[in-house]
PDB file of C-alpha atoms in Angstrom:
ATOM      1  CA  MET W   1      41.280  85.427 128.046  1.00 72.00           C
ATOM      2  CA  SER W   2      41.696  82.937 130.848  1.00 82.00           C
ATOM      3  CA  VAL W   3      44.989  82.079 132.550  1.00 84.00           C
ATOM      4  CA  ARG W   4      45.393  79.018 134.740  1.00 86.00           C
ATOM      5  CA  PRO W   5      48.499  77.820 136.566  1.00 85.00           C
ATOM      6  CA  ALA W   6      49.215  74.335 135.182  1.00 85.00           C
ATOM      7  CA  TRP W   7      52.046  73.136 137.413  1.00 85.00           C
ATOM      8  CA  GLU W   8      55.126  74.320 139.296  1.00 85.00           C
ATOM      9  CA  VAL W   9      58.570  72.823 140.013  1.00 85.00           C
ATOM     10  CA  ARG W  10      60.595  74.262 142.911  1.00 84.00           C
ATOM     11  CA  GLU W  11      64.334  73.896 143.339  1.00 80.00           C
ATOM     12  CA  ASN W  12      65.890  75.651 146.330  1.00 80.00           C
ATOM     13  CA  GLU W  13      64.866  79.314 146.076  1.00 77.00           C
ATOM     14  CA  SER W  14      63.754  79.282 142.429  1.00 79.00           C
ATOM     15  CA  ALA W  15      60.583  78.000 140.802  1.00 81.00           C
ATOM     16  CA  THR W  16      59.641  77.074 137.256  1.00 85.00           C
ATOM     17  CA  ARG W  17      55.949  77.532 136.510  1.00 87.00           C
ATOM     18  CA  TRP W  18      53.745  76.604 133.566  1.00 88.00           C
ATOM     19  CA  PHE W  19      50.547  78.459 132.683  1.00 89.00           C
ATOM     20  CA  GLU W  20      47.707  77.495 130.364  1.00 90.00           C
ATOM     21  CA  PHE W  21      46.078  80.246 128.313  1.00 88.00           C
ATOM     22  CA  ARG W  22      42.813  80.251 126.450  1.00 88.00           C
ATOM     23  CA  LEU W  23      41.569  83.081 124.247  1.00 84.00           C
ATOM     24  CA  ALA W  24      38.044  82.666 122.924  1.00 82.00           C
ATOM     25  CA  PHE W  25      36.570  85.153 120.480  1.00 78.00           C
ATOM     26  CA  ALA W  26      32.927  85.892 119.720  1.00 77.00           C
ATOM     27  CA  ASP W  27      33.386  84.733 116.115  1.00 80.00           C
ATOM     28  CA  GLY W  28      34.284  81.211 117.323  1.00 82.00           C
ATOM     29  CA  ALA W  29      38.052  81.530 116.932  1.00 83.00           C
ATOM     30  CA  ARG W  30      40.075  80.027 119.771  1.00 89.00           C
ATOM     31  CA  VAL W  31      43.717  79.982 120.855  1.00 89.00           C
ATOM     32  CA  ASP W  32      45.176  77.669 123.509  1.00 91.00           C
ATOM     33  CA  ALA W  33      48.766  78.101 124.674  1.00 90.00           C
ATOM     34  CA  LEU W  34      51.178  76.752 127.257  1.00 89.00           C
ATOM     35  CA  ALA W  35      53.902  79.058 128.576  1.00 87.00           C
ATOM     36  CA  LEU W  36      56.863  78.394 130.858  1.00 85.00           C
ATOM     37  CA  VAL W  37      57.988  81.046 133.352  1.00 84.00           C
ATOM     38  CA  THR W  38      61.454  80.884 134.909  1.00 79.00           C
ATOM     39  CA  GLY W  39      62.594  83.902 136.873  1.00 72.00           C
ATOM     40  CA  ARG W  40      61.946  86.876 134.607  1.00 70.00           C
ATOM     41  CA  SER W  41      61.830  84.967 131.287  1.00 77.00           C
ATOM     42  CA  VAL W  42      58.804  83.564 129.478  1.00 79.00           C
ATOM     43  CA  CYS W  43      58.875  80.780 126.889  1.00 83.00           C
ATOM     44  CA  VAL W  44      55.783  79.852 124.901  1.00 83.00           C
ATOM     45  CA  GLU W  45      56.013  76.080 124.552  1.00 86.00           C
ATOM     46  CA  GLU W  46      52.861  75.204 122.647  1.00 89.00           C
ATOM     47  CA  VAL W  47      50.167  77.068 120.704  1.00 89.00           C
ATOM     48  CA  ARG W  48      47.020  75.604 119.171  1.00 91.00           C
ATOM     49  CA  ALA W  49      44.733  77.909 117.236  1.00 89.00           C
ATOM     50  CA  GLN W  50      41.527  77.512 115.269  1.00 89.00           C
ATOM     51  CA  PRO W  51      41.791  78.997 112.640  1.00 87.00           C
ATOM     52  CA  ALA W  52      45.582  78.999 112.263  1.00 86.00           C
ATOM     53  CA  LEU W  53      47.558  82.108 113.277  1.00 82.00           C
ATOM     54  CA  SER W  54      49.879  84.090 111.033  1.00 82.00           C
ATOM     55  CA  LEU W  55      53.361  85.061 112.261  1.00 80.00           C
ATOM     56  CA  ASP W  56      52.096  88.574 112.970  1.00 79.00           C
ATOM     57  CA  ASP W  57      49.233  87.145 115.038  1.00 80.00           C
ATOM     58  CA  LEU W  58      51.767  85.090 117.013  1.00 81.00           C
ATOM     59  CA  ALA W  59      53.655  88.284 117.864  1.00 78.00           C
ATOM     60  CA  VAL W  60      50.450  89.861 119.190  1.00 80.00           C
ATOM     61  CA  LEU W  61      49.685  86.651 121.117  1.00 81.00           C
ATOM     62  CA  ALA W  62      53.147  86.737 122.714  1.00 80.00           C
ATOM     63  CA  ALA W  63      52.534  90.291 123.951  1.00 79.00           C
ATOM     64  CA  TRP W  64      49.164  89.258 125.459  1.00 80.00           C
ATOM     65  CA  ILE W  65      50.760  86.252 127.181  1.00 82.00           C
ATOM     66  CA  GLU W  66      53.579  88.380 128.551  1.00 78.00           C
ATOM     67  CA  GLU W  67      51.147  90.932 130.004  1.00 78.00           C
ATOM     68  CA  ALA W  68      48.871  88.241 131.438  1.00 78.00           C
ATOM     69  CA  ILE W  69      51.806  86.542 133.164  1.00 77.00           C
ATOM     70  CA  ALA W  70      52.956  89.893 134.540  1.00 73.00           C
ATOM     71  CA  ASP W  71      49.455  90.359 135.997  1.00 73.00           C
ATOM     72  CA  VAL W  72      49.326  86.847 137.471  1.00 72.00           C
ATOM     73  CA  CYS W  73      52.876  86.906 138.847  1.00 71.00           C
ATOM     74  CA  GLY W  74      52.712  90.474 140.161  1.00 61.00           C
ATOM     75  CA  THR W  75      55.947  92.180 139.178  1.00 46.00           C
ATOM     76  CA  GLY W  76      57.153  89.103 137.309  1.00 46.00           C
ATOM     77  CA  PRO W  77      58.136  88.940 133.656  1.00 53.00           C
ATOM     78  CA  GLY W  78      57.070  91.394 131.017  1.00 42.00           C
ATOM     79  CA  HIS W  79      56.904  95.155 130.841  1.00 41.00           C
ATOM     80  CA  GLY W  80      53.287  95.414 131.885  1.00 40.00           C
ATOM     81  CA  GLY W  81      52.306  98.046 134.376  1.00 39.00           C
ATOM     82  CA  GLY W  82      49.748  95.786 136.029  1.00 39.00           C
ATOM     83  CA  GLN W  83      46.986  96.741 133.624  1.00 40.00           C
ATOM     84  CA  GLY W  84      44.837  93.901 132.353  1.00 39.00           C
ATOM     85  CA  ARG W  85      44.250  93.381 128.668  1.00 41.00           C
ATOM     86  CA  ARG W  86      41.236  91.840 127.045  1.00 43.00           C
ATOM     87  CA  ALA W  87      41.656  89.322 124.283  1.00 48.00           C
ATOM     88  CA  ARG W  88      40.337  91.730 121.663  1.00 52.00           C
ATOM     89  CA  PRO W  89      39.898  95.410 122.519  1.00 57.00           C
ATOM     90  CA  ALA W  90      36.529  97.006 121.846  1.00 66.00           C
ATOM     91  CA  TRP W  91      36.727  98.792 118.500  1.00 73.00           C
ATOM     92  CA  PRO W  92      33.999 101.066 117.171  1.00 78.00           C
ATOM     93  CA  HIS W  93      32.331 100.212 113.874  1.00 79.00           C
ATOM     94  CA  GLY W  94      31.492 102.473 110.967  1.00 83.00           C
ATOM     95  CA  GLU W  95      32.843 105.963 110.503  1.00 86.00           C
ATOM     96  CA  GLU W  96      34.395 106.226 113.972  1.00 87.00           C
ATOM     97  CA  GLY W  97      36.292 102.952 113.491  1.00 87.00           C
ATOM     98  CA  CYS W  98      37.601 104.106 110.088  1.00 90.00           C
ATOM     99  CA  ARG W  99      38.753 107.391 111.586  1.00 91.00           C
ATOM    100  CA  LEU W 100      40.631 105.603 114.393  1.00 91.00           C
ATOM    101  CA  VAL W 101      42.235 103.161 111.925  1.00 92.00           C
ATOM    102  CA  ALA W 102      43.444 106.124 109.843  1.00 93.00           C
ATOM    103  CA  GLN W 103      44.886 107.793 112.977  1.00 93.00           C
ATOM    104  CA  GLU W 104      46.778 104.631 113.981  1.00 91.00           C
ATOM    105  CA  TYR W 105      48.021 104.161 110.417  1.00 94.00           C
ATOM    106  CA  ARG W 106      49.305 107.749 110.087  1.00 93.00           C
ATOM    107  CA  ALA W 107      50.906 107.714 113.557  1.00 92.00           C
ATOM    108  CA  ALA W 108      52.839 104.549 112.652  1.00 90.00           C
ATOM    109  CA  GLN W 109      54.024 106.130 109.395  1.00 90.00           C
ATOM    110  CA  ARG W 110      55.243 109.202 111.297  1.00 91.00           C
ATOM    111  CA  HIS W 111      57.165 107.008 113.740  1.00 89.00           C
ATOM    112  CA  GLY W 112      58.647 104.884 110.948  1.00 88.00           C
ATOM    113  CA  THR W 113      56.936 101.659 112.033  1.00 86.00           C
ATOM    114  CA  ASP W 114      54.768  99.244 110.077  1.00 87.00           C
ATOM    115  CA  PRO W 115      51.286 100.806 109.828  1.00 89.00           C
ATOM    116  CA  VAL W 116      49.548  97.449 109.344  1.00 88.00           C
ATOM    117  CA  LEU W 117      51.105  96.074 112.540  1.00 85.00           C
ATOM    118  CA  ALA W 118      50.050  99.242 114.349  1.00 86.00           C
ATOM    119  CA  VAL W 119      46.432  98.745 113.250  1.00 87.00           C
ATOM    120  CA  MET W 120      46.644  95.060 114.219  1.00 83.00           C
ATOM    121  CA  GLY W 121      47.876  95.975 117.685  1.00 81.00           C
ATOM    122  CA  ALA W 122      45.244  98.670 118.182  1.00 82.00           C
ATOM    123  CA  THR W 123      42.293  96.594 116.995  1.00 82.00           C
ATOM    124  CA  GLY W 124      43.385  93.164 118.204  1.00 77.00           C
ATOM    125  CA  HIS W 125      42.534  91.721 114.782  1.00 77.00           C
ATOM    126  CA  GLY W 126      44.764  89.672 112.511  1.00 77.00           C
ATOM    127  CA  ARG W 127      46.449  90.896 109.353  1.00 81.00           C
ATOM    128  CA  ARG W 128      43.576  90.193 106.937  1.00 84.00           C
ATOM    129  CA  THR W 129      40.950  91.953 109.019  1.00 84.00           C
ATOM    130  CA  SER W 130      43.303  94.885 109.680  1.00 86.00           C
ATOM    131  CA  LEU W 131      43.981  95.242 105.953  1.00 88.00           C
ATOM    132  CA  ARG W 132      40.225  95.212 105.360  1.00 89.00           C
ATOM    133  CA  LEU W 133      39.798  98.013 107.941  1.00 91.00           C
ATOM    134  CA  ILE W 134      42.583 100.022 106.286  1.00 93.00           C
ATOM    135  CA  ARG W 135      40.897  99.544 102.896  1.00 91.00           C
ATOM    136  CA  ARG W 136      37.634 100.855 104.342  1.00 91.00           C
ATOM    137  CA  ALA W 137      39.454 103.916 105.697  1.00 93.00           C
ATOM    138  CA  ARG W 138      40.945 104.491 102.219  1.00 93.00           C
ATOM    139  CA  ASP W 139      37.512 104.086 100.607  1.00 91.00           C
ATOM    140  CA  ALA W 140      36.118 106.641 103.062  1.00 91.00           C
ATOM    141  CA  GLY W 141      38.785 109.128 101.912  1.00 92.00           C
ATOM    142  CA  LEU W 142      40.615 109.149 105.259  1.00 93.00           C
ATOM    143  CA  LEU W 143      43.838 107.726 103.780  1.00 92.00           C
ATOM    144  CA  PRO W 144      45.407 108.367 100.370  1.00 89.00           C
ATOM    145  CA  PRO W 145      45.244 105.645  97.689  1.00 86.00           C
ATOM    146  CA  ARG W 146      47.757 102.888  98.182  1.00 78.00           C
ATOM    147  CA  ARG W 147      49.652 103.595  94.969  1.00 71.00           C
ATOM    148  CA  ALA W 148      49.106 105.323  91.683  1.00 59.00           C
ATOM    149  CA  ARG W 149      47.467 103.095  89.094  1.00 60.00           C
ATOM    150  CA  ARG W 150      48.927 102.966  85.624  1.00 56.00           C
TER     151      ARG W 150
END
């Protein structure tokens, strides 16, 4: 992920700043965004993605942008603790990856949150890929079948 200040407008003591974001993935996917920062609020003004993003992917993108702006602006907007975040976290393949997907899925169920969103957040992948990872964990016997077949 790269973050570049685009421009800034100052009025008295306050400033409004725009930042350009680019996320490039190894598989060729790319996301470009423009965000506006005023005081402690962030507004994403424009997003261009190839391939297109789902609404769930946009929510993950918003969290990345918020953390990146918090890093760039110091203690500025967001709830980040100053820790950087890569565009897509490293996720192990094979058996270890399936085991971690199952752990994330079960933890979300225990906390009453959406397990698919939890896997998406942990892996950095979109909904389709996360569902594929969950299916692999089910096939490996780490999660129960989705529903009883009739």
